Short mmCIF file of C-alpha atoms and ligand atoms in Angstrom, two decimals:
data_model
loop_
_atom_site.label_atom_id
_atom_site.label_comp_id
_atom_site.label_asym_id
_atom_site.label_seq_id
_atom_site.Cartn_x
_atom_site.Cartn_y
_atom_site.Cartn_z
CA MET A 1 -33.79 -6.56 -17.81
CA PRO A 2 -32.69 -9.70 -16.06
CA ALA A 3 -35.39 -12.12 -15.05
CA SER A 4 -36.46 -12.05 -11.44
CA PRO A 5 -37.60 -15.57 -10.69
CA LYS A 6 -39.64 -16.19 -7.62
CA ALA A 7 -37.41 -16.95 -4.69
CA GLN A 8 -37.21 -20.68 -4.38
CA SER A 9 -36.27 -22.95 -1.59
CA THR A 10 -32.88 -24.57 -2.00
CA MET A 11 -31.19 -27.26 0.03
CA PHE A 12 -27.40 -27.24 0.05
CA ARG A 13 -26.21 -30.72 0.99
CA ASN A 14 -22.91 -32.00 2.40
CA ALA A 15 -21.19 -28.63 2.47
CA TRP A 16 -18.23 -27.64 4.57
CA ILE A 17 -20.01 -24.74 6.27
CA VAL A 18 -17.88 -21.84 7.47
CA ASP A 19 -20.29 -19.45 9.13
CA GLY A 20 -18.32 -16.17 9.07
CA THR A 21 -17.91 -15.84 12.84
CA GLY A 22 -14.39 -17.25 12.79
CA ALA A 23 -15.61 -20.49 14.39
CA ARG A 24 -14.38 -23.79 12.97
CA GLY A 25 -16.17 -25.09 9.91
CA PHE A 26 -18.41 -28.17 10.01
CA LYS A 27 -19.96 -30.57 7.56
CA GLY A 28 -23.68 -30.10 7.15
CA ASP A 29 -26.74 -29.03 5.18
CA LEU A 30 -28.28 -25.62 4.80
CA LEU A 31 -31.82 -24.76 3.77
CA VAL A 32 -32.74 -21.46 2.17
CA GLN A 33 -36.37 -20.37 2.00
CA GLY A 34 -37.74 -17.07 0.75
CA GLY A 35 -34.26 -15.60 0.52
CA LEU A 36 -33.39 -16.34 4.13
CA ILE A 37 -31.40 -19.03 5.89
CA ALA A 38 -34.13 -21.30 7.22
CA ALA A 39 -32.28 -24.26 8.69
CA ILE A 40 -28.72 -25.43 9.33
CA GLY A 41 -27.93 -28.92 10.48
CA ASP A 42 -26.13 -32.18 10.27
CA ARG A 43 -28.59 -33.99 8.00
CA LEU A 44 -31.70 -31.95 7.45
CA GLU A 45 -34.92 -33.86 6.88
CA GLU A 46 -36.69 -31.10 4.98
CA ASN A 47 -37.17 -31.13 1.23
CA ALA A 48 -36.68 -28.15 -1.04
CA GLU A 49 -37.63 -27.26 -4.61
CA GLN A 50 -34.02 -27.71 -5.60
CA GLU A 51 -30.96 -29.32 -4.14
CA GLN A 52 -27.32 -28.59 -4.61
CA ASP A 53 -24.68 -31.08 -3.60
CA CYS A 54 -21.70 -29.27 -2.07
CA GLU A 55 -19.48 -32.25 -1.30
CA GLY A 56 -15.88 -31.08 -0.94
CA LYS A 57 -16.85 -27.43 -1.22
CA VAL A 58 -16.92 -24.59 1.26
CA LEU A 59 -20.26 -22.85 1.77
CA CYS A 60 -19.91 -19.48 3.48
CA PRO A 61 -21.51 -16.04 3.56
CA GLY A 62 -21.00 -14.01 0.38
CA PHE A 63 -17.90 -11.87 0.62
CA ILE A 64 -18.15 -8.20 1.53
CA ASP A 65 -15.67 -5.91 -0.18
CA VAL A 66 -15.39 -3.12 2.38
CA HIS A 67 -13.05 -0.95 0.36
CA THR A 68 -14.14 -0.22 -3.18
CA HIS A 69 -14.30 2.52 -5.74
CA ASP A 70 -17.18 0.80 -7.51
CA ASP A 71 -19.54 3.81 -7.16
CA ALA A 72 -19.82 4.30 -10.91
CA MET A 73 -19.30 0.69 -11.99
CA VAL A 74 -22.42 -0.53 -10.16
CA LEU A 75 -24.38 1.86 -12.40
CA SER A 76 -22.56 1.61 -15.72
CA SER A 77 -21.53 -2.09 -15.62
CA PRO A 78 -24.13 -3.55 -13.29
CA GLU A 79 -23.02 -7.10 -14.04
CA MET A 80 -20.08 -6.32 -11.74
CA LEU A 81 -18.18 -9.31 -13.08
CA PRO A 82 -14.87 -8.33 -11.41
CA LYS A 83 -16.55 -8.65 -8.02
CA ILE A 84 -19.20 -11.34 -8.27
CA SER A 85 -16.68 -13.64 -9.98
CA GLN A 86 -14.68 -13.48 -6.72
CA GLY A 87 -17.67 -14.48 -4.60
CA VAL A 88 -18.37 -10.92 -3.51
CA THR A 89 -22.05 -10.20 -2.79
CA THR A 90 -21.78 -6.72 -1.25
CA VAL A 91 -19.48 -3.78 -1.99
CA VAL A 92 -18.95 -0.68 0.15
CA VAL A 93 -18.51 2.34 -2.13
CA GLY A 94 -17.45 5.91 -1.37
CA ASN A 95 -14.02 5.24 0.11
CA CYS A 96 -11.03 7.59 0.44
CA GLY A 97 -13.23 10.70 0.46
CA ILE A 98 -14.39 9.94 -3.08
CA SER A 99 -18.12 9.44 -3.74
CA LEU A 100 -20.44 10.35 -6.61
CA ALA A 101 -22.92 12.11 -4.30
CA PRO A 102 -23.25 15.01 -3.51
CA LEU A 103 -21.00 16.55 -6.18
CA THR A 104 -23.00 18.11 -9.04
CA SER A 105 -22.03 21.77 -9.21
CA LYS A 106 -18.63 21.55 -10.85
CA PRO A 107 -16.45 19.10 -12.74
CA PRO A 108 -14.53 16.69 -10.52
CA VAL A 109 -10.78 17.07 -10.09
CA ALA A 110 -8.31 14.36 -9.12
CA PRO A 111 -8.69 12.09 -7.17
CA LEU A 112 -12.45 12.23 -7.83
CA THR A 113 -11.58 11.49 -11.44
CA LEU A 114 -10.90 7.91 -10.28
CA LEU A 115 -14.65 7.49 -10.86
CA ASP A 116 -16.38 7.98 -14.21
CA GLU A 117 -16.57 11.76 -14.46
CA SER A 118 -19.83 11.76 -16.40
CA LEU A 119 -21.67 10.22 -13.45
CA TYR A 120 -21.28 13.07 -10.96
CA ARG A 121 -24.95 13.93 -11.08
CA PHE A 122 -26.39 12.86 -7.73
CA PRO A 123 -27.10 15.71 -5.33
CA THR A 124 -27.86 13.32 -2.48
CA ILE A 125 -27.21 9.77 -1.35
CA ALA A 126 -30.96 9.23 -1.74
CA ALA A 127 -30.66 10.01 -5.47
CA TYR A 128 -27.67 7.69 -5.74
CA ARG A 129 -29.56 4.95 -3.86
CA ASP A 130 -32.46 5.20 -6.33
CA ALA A 131 -30.05 4.95 -9.27
CA VAL A 132 -28.43 1.85 -7.77
CA ASN A 133 -31.80 0.21 -7.25
CA GLN A 134 -32.79 1.04 -10.81
CA ALA A 135 -29.52 -0.29 -12.26
CA MET A 136 -29.95 -3.50 -10.26
CA PRO A 137 -26.31 -4.53 -10.06
CA SER A 138 -25.37 -8.14 -9.41
CA VAL A 139 -24.07 -7.22 -5.94
CA ASN A 140 -25.47 -5.22 -3.04
CA VAL A 141 -24.16 -1.73 -2.44
CA ALA A 142 -23.54 0.05 0.85
CA ALA A 143 -22.33 3.64 0.68
CA LEU A 144 -20.06 6.06 2.48
CA ILE A 145 -20.31 9.75 1.75
CA GLY A 146 -16.96 11.18 0.67
CA HIS A 147 -15.48 14.21 2.37
CA SER A 148 -13.66 15.35 -0.80
CA ALA A 149 -16.93 15.24 -2.74
CA LEU A 150 -18.51 17.41 -0.03
CA ARG A 151 -15.61 19.87 -0.16
CA LEU A 152 -15.73 20.19 -3.93
CA GLU A 153 -19.46 20.75 -3.86
CA VAL A 154 -19.43 23.31 -1.05
CA LEU A 155 -16.10 25.18 -1.20
CA ASP A 156 -15.24 27.58 -4.02
CA ASP A 157 -11.58 26.76 -3.41
CA TRP A 158 -10.76 23.37 -1.95
CA ARG A 159 -7.11 24.34 -1.41
CA ARG A 160 -8.09 26.08 1.84
CA PRO A 161 -9.75 24.90 5.07
CA ALA A 162 -13.55 25.18 5.20
CA THR A 163 -15.11 28.16 6.93
CA GLU A 164 -17.58 27.64 9.71
CA LEU A 165 -20.48 28.22 7.37
CA GLU A 166 -19.11 25.69 4.91
CA ARG A 167 -18.63 23.17 7.69
CA LEU A 168 -22.27 23.59 8.64
CA ARG A 169 -23.35 23.13 5.05
CA MET A 170 -21.24 19.98 4.73
CA GLY A 171 -22.61 18.76 8.05
CA GLU A 172 -26.16 19.06 6.71
CA MET A 173 -25.18 16.97 3.70
CA VAL A 174 -23.64 14.34 5.92
CA ARG A 175 -26.86 14.33 7.95
CA GLU A 176 -28.89 13.78 4.79
CA ALA A 177 -26.61 10.94 3.77
CA MET A 178 -26.92 9.26 7.17
CA ASP A 179 -30.71 9.72 7.16
CA HIS A 180 -30.83 7.84 3.86
CA GLY A 181 -28.80 4.90 5.01
CA ALA A 182 -25.15 5.77 4.40
CA VAL A 183 -22.88 3.65 6.58
CA GLY A 184 -20.66 6.60 7.38
CA MET A 185 -18.26 9.17 6.00
CA SER A 186 -14.88 8.64 4.40
CA SER A 187 -12.02 11.08 4.08
CA GLY A 188 -8.69 11.17 2.28
CA THR A 189 -6.43 13.96 3.54
CA PHE A 190 -3.66 12.31 1.51
CA TYR A 191 -5.29 13.88 -1.55
CA GLN A 192 -5.11 17.49 -2.73
CA THR A 193 -8.87 17.97 -2.40
CA ALA A 194 -8.76 17.35 1.35
CA TYR A 195 -5.18 18.14 2.27
CA ALA A 196 -6.18 21.54 3.72
CA ALA A 197 -8.76 19.97 6.02
CA ASP A 198 -7.61 19.67 9.61
CA ILE A 199 -9.25 18.09 12.64
CA LEU A 200 -11.26 21.27 13.28
CA GLU A 201 -13.00 20.72 9.98
CA LEU A 202 -13.30 16.96 10.29
CA ILE A 203 -14.41 16.50 13.89
CA PRO A 204 -17.79 18.29 13.49
CA LEU A 205 -18.54 16.26 10.35
CA VAL A 206 -17.61 12.98 12.01
CA ARG A 207 -19.74 14.02 14.97
CA VAL A 208 -22.78 14.08 12.68
CA VAL A 209 -21.83 10.58 11.55
CA ALA A 210 -21.42 9.47 15.18
CA SER A 211 -24.80 10.85 16.20
CA ALA A 212 -26.37 8.58 13.58
CA ARG A 213 -24.19 5.68 14.76
CA GLY A 214 -22.22 5.49 11.55
CA LEU A 215 -18.50 5.10 11.14
CA TYR A 216 -15.53 7.15 10.05
CA VAL A 217 -13.37 5.55 7.38
CA THR A 218 -10.16 7.18 6.31
CA HIS A 219 -7.27 7.15 3.89
CA MET A 220 -4.77 8.81 6.19
CA ARG A 221 -2.62 11.85 5.42
CA THR A 222 0.41 9.61 4.91
CA GLU A 223 1.34 5.94 5.00
CA MET A 224 5.07 6.62 4.85
CA ASP A 225 7.59 8.07 7.35
CA ASP A 226 5.07 10.05 9.41
CA ILE A 227 2.53 7.27 9.65
CA LEU A 228 2.29 7.36 13.47
CA ALA A 229 1.37 11.04 13.41
CA ALA A 230 -1.21 10.24 10.75
CA ILE A 231 -2.70 7.50 12.92
CA ASP A 232 -2.81 9.97 15.82
CA GLU A 233 -4.68 12.48 13.69
CA VAL A 234 -7.42 10.11 12.56
CA ALA A 235 -7.74 8.48 15.97
CA LEU A 236 -8.08 11.87 17.64
CA THR A 237 -10.73 12.92 15.12
CA ALA A 238 -12.77 9.76 15.65
CA ARG A 239 -12.36 9.82 19.42
CA HIS A 240 -13.45 13.44 19.79
CA ALA A 241 -16.40 12.86 17.52
CA GLY A 242 -17.33 9.59 19.20
CA ALA A 243 -17.32 7.45 16.05
CA PRO A 244 -15.78 4.05 15.39
CA LEU A 245 -12.78 4.33 13.06
CA VAL A 246 -11.68 2.25 10.09
CA ILE A 247 -8.17 2.91 8.77
CA SER A 248 -8.25 2.23 5.04
CA HIS A 249 -5.79 -0.03 3.19
CA HIS A 250 -3.35 -0.05 6.07
CA LYS A 251 0.23 -0.32 4.86
CA CYS A 252 3.76 0.82 5.60
CA ALA A 253 4.87 2.33 2.31
CA GLY A 254 8.38 3.06 1.14
CA ARG A 255 11.51 0.98 1.64
CA LEU A 256 12.52 2.86 4.80
CA ASN A 257 9.23 1.94 6.45
CA TRP A 258 9.28 -1.76 5.71
CA GLY A 259 8.81 -3.76 8.88
CA ARG A 260 7.09 -0.94 10.71
CA SER A 261 3.71 -2.66 10.83
CA VAL A 262 4.95 -4.15 14.11
CA GLU A 263 5.02 -0.61 15.43
CA THR A 264 1.82 0.66 13.78
CA LEU A 265 -0.29 -2.32 14.85
CA THR A 266 0.96 -2.10 18.43
CA TYR A 267 0.19 1.58 18.37
CA ILE A 268 -3.30 1.01 16.99
CA ASP A 269 -3.95 -1.70 19.60
CA GLY A 270 -2.96 0.76 22.32
CA LEU A 271 -5.44 3.33 21.00
CA HIS A 272 -8.12 0.66 20.62
CA LYS A 273 -8.28 0.40 24.40
CA GLN A 274 -10.04 3.77 24.39
CA GLN A 275 -11.87 3.70 21.06
CA SER A 276 -12.91 1.28 18.33
CA ILE A 277 -10.36 0.99 15.50
CA HIS A 278 -10.54 -1.47 12.60
CA LEU A 279 -8.45 -1.77 9.44
CA ASP A 280 -8.87 -2.90 5.90
CA VAL A 281 -6.12 -4.40 3.78
CA TYR A 282 -5.56 -5.90 0.31
CA PRO A 283 -3.25 -8.86 -0.27
CA TYR A 284 -0.61 -7.33 -2.56
CA VAL A 285 2.73 -5.55 -2.11
CA ALA A 286 1.81 -2.95 -4.70
CA GLY A 287 -0.57 -0.05 -4.14
CA SER A 288 -2.40 1.81 -6.86
CA THR A 289 -3.62 5.34 -7.25
CA MET A 290 -3.09 8.34 -9.51
CA LEU A 291 0.30 8.97 -10.99
CA ARG A 292 1.87 11.43 -8.53
CA LEU A 293 5.32 12.94 -8.55
CA ASP A 294 5.66 12.69 -4.77
CA MET A 295 5.35 8.92 -5.12
CA VAL A 296 8.07 8.58 -7.75
CA ASP A 297 11.39 8.18 -5.94
CA GLU A 298 13.45 6.52 -8.74
CA GLU A 299 13.66 3.47 -6.46
CA THR A 300 10.14 2.06 -6.11
CA GLU A 301 8.99 0.08 -9.15
CA VAL A 302 6.09 1.91 -10.82
CA LEU A 303 3.74 0.38 -13.39
CA ILE A 304 1.57 2.68 -15.51
CA THR A 305 -2.14 1.76 -15.34
CA SER A 306 -3.52 4.71 -17.33
CA SER A 307 -2.19 7.79 -19.07
CA GLU A 308 -4.21 10.43 -20.87
CA PRO A 309 -1.38 11.68 -23.12
CA HIS A 310 0.18 8.23 -23.68
CA PRO A 311 -2.46 5.49 -23.53
CA GLU A 312 -0.15 3.32 -25.68
CA LEU A 313 2.28 3.02 -22.74
CA VAL A 314 -0.22 1.57 -20.29
CA GLY A 315 1.19 -1.64 -18.81
CA GLU A 316 4.81 -0.47 -19.15
CA SER A 317 7.06 0.24 -16.19
CA LEU A 318 8.01 3.82 -15.53
CA SER A 319 11.72 2.92 -15.46
CA SER A 320 11.60 1.40 -18.95
CA ILE A 321 9.67 4.41 -20.27
CA ALA A 322 12.23 6.75 -18.68
CA ASP A 323 15.08 4.73 -20.22
CA ALA A 324 13.48 4.85 -23.64
CA TRP A 325 12.95 8.59 -23.35
CA LYS A 326 16.47 9.02 -21.91
CA THR A 327 15.16 10.97 -18.96
CA SER A 328 14.51 10.59 -15.22
CA GLN A 329 11.47 8.71 -13.91
CA ARG A 330 10.07 11.94 -12.48
CA GLU A 331 10.34 13.68 -15.83
CA ALA A 332 8.76 10.69 -17.57
CA ALA A 333 5.96 10.68 -14.99
CA LYS A 334 5.31 14.35 -15.67
CA ARG A 335 4.83 13.63 -19.36
CA LEU A 336 2.51 10.68 -18.63
CA MET A 337 0.20 12.67 -16.34
CA PRO A 338 -2.67 12.70 -15.77
CA GLY A 339 -2.69 8.98 -15.28
CA GLY A 340 -2.72 6.11 -12.84
CA ALA A 341 -0.03 3.78 -11.55
CA CYS A 342 0.77 0.79 -9.38
CA TYR A 343 3.58 1.34 -6.88
CA PHE A 344 5.47 -1.66 -5.53
CA GLN A 345 5.98 0.06 -2.23
CA MET A 346 5.28 -2.55 0.46
CA HIS A 347 7.02 -5.50 2.03
CA GLU A 348 5.37 -8.90 2.05
CA ASP A 349 5.96 -9.34 5.80
CA ASP A 350 3.94 -6.20 6.53
CA VAL A 351 1.12 -7.31 4.26
CA VAL A 352 0.93 -10.65 6.07
CA ARG A 353 1.16 -9.11 9.53
CA ILE A 354 -1.64 -6.66 8.78
CA LEU A 355 -3.80 -9.38 7.19
CA GLN A 356 -3.37 -11.47 10.34
CA HIS A 357 -4.44 -8.67 12.65
CA PRO A 358 -7.69 -9.68 14.38
CA ARG A 359 -9.47 -6.43 13.44
CA ALA A 360 -8.29 -6.33 9.83
CA MET A 361 -10.89 -6.87 7.11
CA VAL A 362 -10.29 -7.62 3.45
CA GLY A 363 -11.02 -4.78 1.03
CA SER A 364 -9.87 -4.77 -2.59
CA ASP A 365 -9.43 -1.02 -3.21
CA GLY A 366 -9.79 -1.96 -6.89
CA ILE A 367 -10.04 0.87 -9.38
CA PRO A 368 -12.39 -0.17 -12.18
CA HIS A 369 -11.89 3.03 -14.16
CA ASP A 370 -8.20 2.30 -14.97
CA SER A 371 -7.60 0.91 -18.43
CA LYS A 372 -5.18 -1.69 -17.05
CA PRO A 373 -6.17 -1.91 -13.39
CA HIS A 374 -4.25 -3.27 -10.42
CA PRO A 375 -5.14 -7.00 -10.32
CA ARG A 376 -6.68 -6.55 -6.87
CA LEU A 377 -9.87 -5.47 -8.69
CA TRP A 378 -10.37 -9.04 -9.95
CA GLY A 379 -8.28 -11.11 -7.57
CA THR A 380 -8.34 -9.94 -3.96
CA PHE A 381 -10.66 -12.46 -2.29
CA PRO A 382 -9.57 -15.64 -4.10
CA ARG A 383 -5.96 -14.51 -3.58
CA VAL A 384 -6.40 -14.41 0.19
CA LEU A 385 -7.95 -17.90 0.10
CA GLY A 386 -5.54 -19.44 -2.41
CA GLU A 387 -2.26 -17.75 -1.63
CA TYR A 388 -2.46 -16.79 2.05
CA VAL A 389 -4.65 -19.61 3.36
CA ARG A 390 -3.82 -22.63 1.19
CA HIS A 391 -0.26 -22.00 0.02
CA ARG A 392 1.38 -19.98 2.76
CA ARG A 393 -0.87 -21.08 5.63
CA CYS A 394 -0.59 -17.73 7.35
CA LEU A 395 -4.33 -17.55 8.00
CA SER A 396 -6.84 -20.26 8.82
CA LEU A 397 -9.72 -20.67 6.40
CA GLU A 398 -12.14 -19.60 9.12
CA ALA A 399 -10.16 -16.49 10.07
CA ALA A 400 -9.84 -15.44 6.42
CA ILE A 401 -13.56 -15.86 5.78
CA HIS A 402 -14.37 -13.95 8.99
CA LYS A 403 -12.32 -11.01 7.63
CA MET A 404 -14.37 -11.11 4.42
CA THR A 405 -17.83 -11.58 5.95
CA GLY A 406 -18.82 -11.50 9.62
CA LEU A 407 -16.27 -8.96 10.82
CA SER A 408 -17.00 -6.73 7.85
CA ALA A 409 -20.79 -6.82 8.23
CA LYS A 410 -20.58 -6.11 11.95
CA THR A 411 -18.12 -3.24 11.56
CA PHE A 412 -20.00 -1.65 8.66
CA LYS A 413 -23.42 -2.29 10.23
CA LEU A 414 -24.80 -4.33 7.37
CA GLY A 415 -27.47 -5.99 9.46
CA ASP A 416 -28.47 -9.52 8.58
CA ARG A 417 -25.49 -10.25 6.31
CA GLY A 418 -22.05 -11.71 6.68
CA LEU A 419 -23.02 -14.73 8.77
CA ILE A 420 -24.61 -18.11 8.24
CA ARG A 421 -27.25 -17.78 10.87
CA LEU A 422 -30.96 -18.56 11.00
CA GLY A 423 -33.04 -15.71 9.60
CA PHE A 424 -30.10 -13.99 7.92
CA ALA A 425 -30.18 -13.04 4.23
CA ALA A 426 -28.96 -15.97 2.15
CA ASP A 427 -26.09 -14.20 0.39
CA LEU A 428 -23.86 -17.22 -0.09
CA THR A 429 -20.66 -18.19 -1.83
CA ILE A 430 -19.61 -21.74 -2.63
CA PHE A 431 -15.98 -22.37 -3.56
CA ASP A 432 -13.49 -25.17 -3.92
CA PRO A 433 -10.83 -24.70 -1.22
CA GLU A 434 -8.39 -26.89 -3.15
CA THR A 435 -8.45 -24.90 -6.38
CA ILE A 436 -9.49 -21.36 -5.53
CA GLU A 437 -6.90 -18.99 -6.96
CA ASP A 438 -6.59 -15.49 -8.34
CA LEU A 439 -5.58 -15.54 -12.00
CA ALA A 440 -5.38 -11.77 -12.49
CA ASP A 441 -1.82 -10.48 -12.35
CA PHE A 442 -0.08 -7.23 -13.24
CA HIS A 443 0.30 -8.22 -16.89
CA ASP A 444 -3.13 -9.73 -17.36
CA PRO A 445 -5.16 -8.04 -14.64
CA THR A 446 -8.72 -8.73 -15.74
CA ARG A 447 -8.86 -12.54 -15.61
CA PRO A 448 -11.61 -13.94 -13.42
CA ALA A 449 -10.44 -16.12 -10.53
CA LYS A 450 -10.93 -19.85 -10.55
CA GLY A 451 -12.51 -22.01 -7.89
CA ILE A 452 -15.71 -20.04 -7.29
CA VAL A 453 -18.50 -22.59 -7.79
CA ALA A 454 -21.62 -20.48 -7.26
CA VAL A 455 -22.74 -17.20 -5.76
CA TYR A 456 -26.24 -16.57 -4.40
CA LEU A 457 -27.93 -13.31 -3.45
CA ALA A 458 -30.90 -13.65 -1.14
CA GLY A 459 -30.99 -17.35 -1.97
CA ARG A 460 -31.09 -16.88 -5.73
CA LEU A 461 -28.32 -18.00 -8.06
CA ALA A 462 -26.48 -14.98 -9.44
CA TYR A 463 -23.21 -16.40 -10.78
CA ASP A 464 -21.65 -19.80 -11.31
CA PHE A 465 -18.45 -21.51 -12.40
CA ARG A 466 -19.29 -21.11 -16.10
CA GLY A 467 -18.19 -17.52 -15.65
CA HIS A 468 -21.32 -15.57 -16.46
CA VAL A 469 -23.56 -13.38 -14.40
CA LEU A 470 -26.86 -15.25 -14.49
CA ASN A 471 -29.09 -12.84 -12.61
CA ARG A 472 -28.77 -9.45 -10.96
CA PHE A 473 -30.35 -9.19 -7.56
CA GLY A 474 -28.27 -6.51 -5.86
CA ARG A 475 -29.73 -3.47 -4.19
CA PHE A 476 -28.72 -0.56 -2.04
CA ILE A 477 -28.44 -1.63 1.57
CA ALA A 478 -28.87 0.90 4.30
CA ARG A 479 -26.96 1.03 7.56
CA SER A 480 -28.63 -1.03 10.20
CA ASN A 481 -28.40 0.04 13.79
CA PRO A 482 -29.53 -2.82 15.97
CA SER A 483 -30.69 -1.49 19.28
ZN1 ZN B 1 -7.36 5.30 -0.51
#
């Protein structure tokens, strides 16, 4: 067990403080006492048990990864090095309809197999919460309950829509999850396990979420040609249920849809006049999910990230495998399944435009279970700060940090996190704005980023530049509903 030293008081001196609101940074000192932010000022007079000089460094709220599939990793690899090494202090698990709870009655099928299959043993979010608190990961965990997990648990055949009785049963499970602090429900009608679910099934479930003031987070039915219809479907569901909506990993996928983020964002802004809609996005032109035949078009570059029958081919491109086997990419994909892949299906201009959208938050969508994961698992947050802020200058430092902290905490109702504000939890990240950079790439995807100087949870040092997790102070954090 990691040591749990008594919370100390720490004075951070001479930092460039970026508070997470989007407001301009300023040079100053910050005092942490008893895990909370106790004073912020130009030159603080107070003394603390320890001091850290932050000259030339940015001091900001710890990053919040709003889109993760870390449900199992927080239990089985509680050091959470891929995340804390990026300056992340809180992860939101349970995205895309995929969550460990409440599925216990049968073996998971894809896409629930994106998580460690042996860990589907939590009948409730409360049981999952207890396991998280026992594992004591290095980062905090907020949870969504996944609609596909509900469907698999409740329906004998997930290929059909739920009956009224099954909807009621699922609604009770959503209620339980919300009562125990879930931040909302996620769905993924893109996936086979939820494809049969229509708005008649989803609206009553999202209504339960809305009545507890949670949010509806969704991987839409499609992100390709019919994306506007997909946006309509999720917006209608959220609007009828009365819940705020988060559209997951927003993208315009497939060559024919490149450039269409102009259209989708305008469309979303139009809808936002009547209802709350936010987005999350990762800073890469490649997506990653299971290996699926409908995503292999012989044109999009596909990189294999896992393959049950051919683990030796992980890291190879599908086109080179198909060439070697003297067959089509689709045929090669069939032989490699089940597996995972990265699809280079987006255009850089769309990625930038979506990142710049004022209601877009950063979420990695990393998949820790893949043997050679998409580099977003290890690189997302430093990549935004190094590549998109420092090199390309398409976001200000303050706007980027807001999308990783304050906006995320407010949208996901994470209470006293995500801002540098008196009385808030002192989850803090210190980084060097001149050197921060993601080092993970598609060939070497598990390299920790550089430029993260130190990461604190509730005022206690959890990680520093030497690259090791020093202490694990994470816990399950429940939805907060300020009145
Ligand atoms: Zn997804």
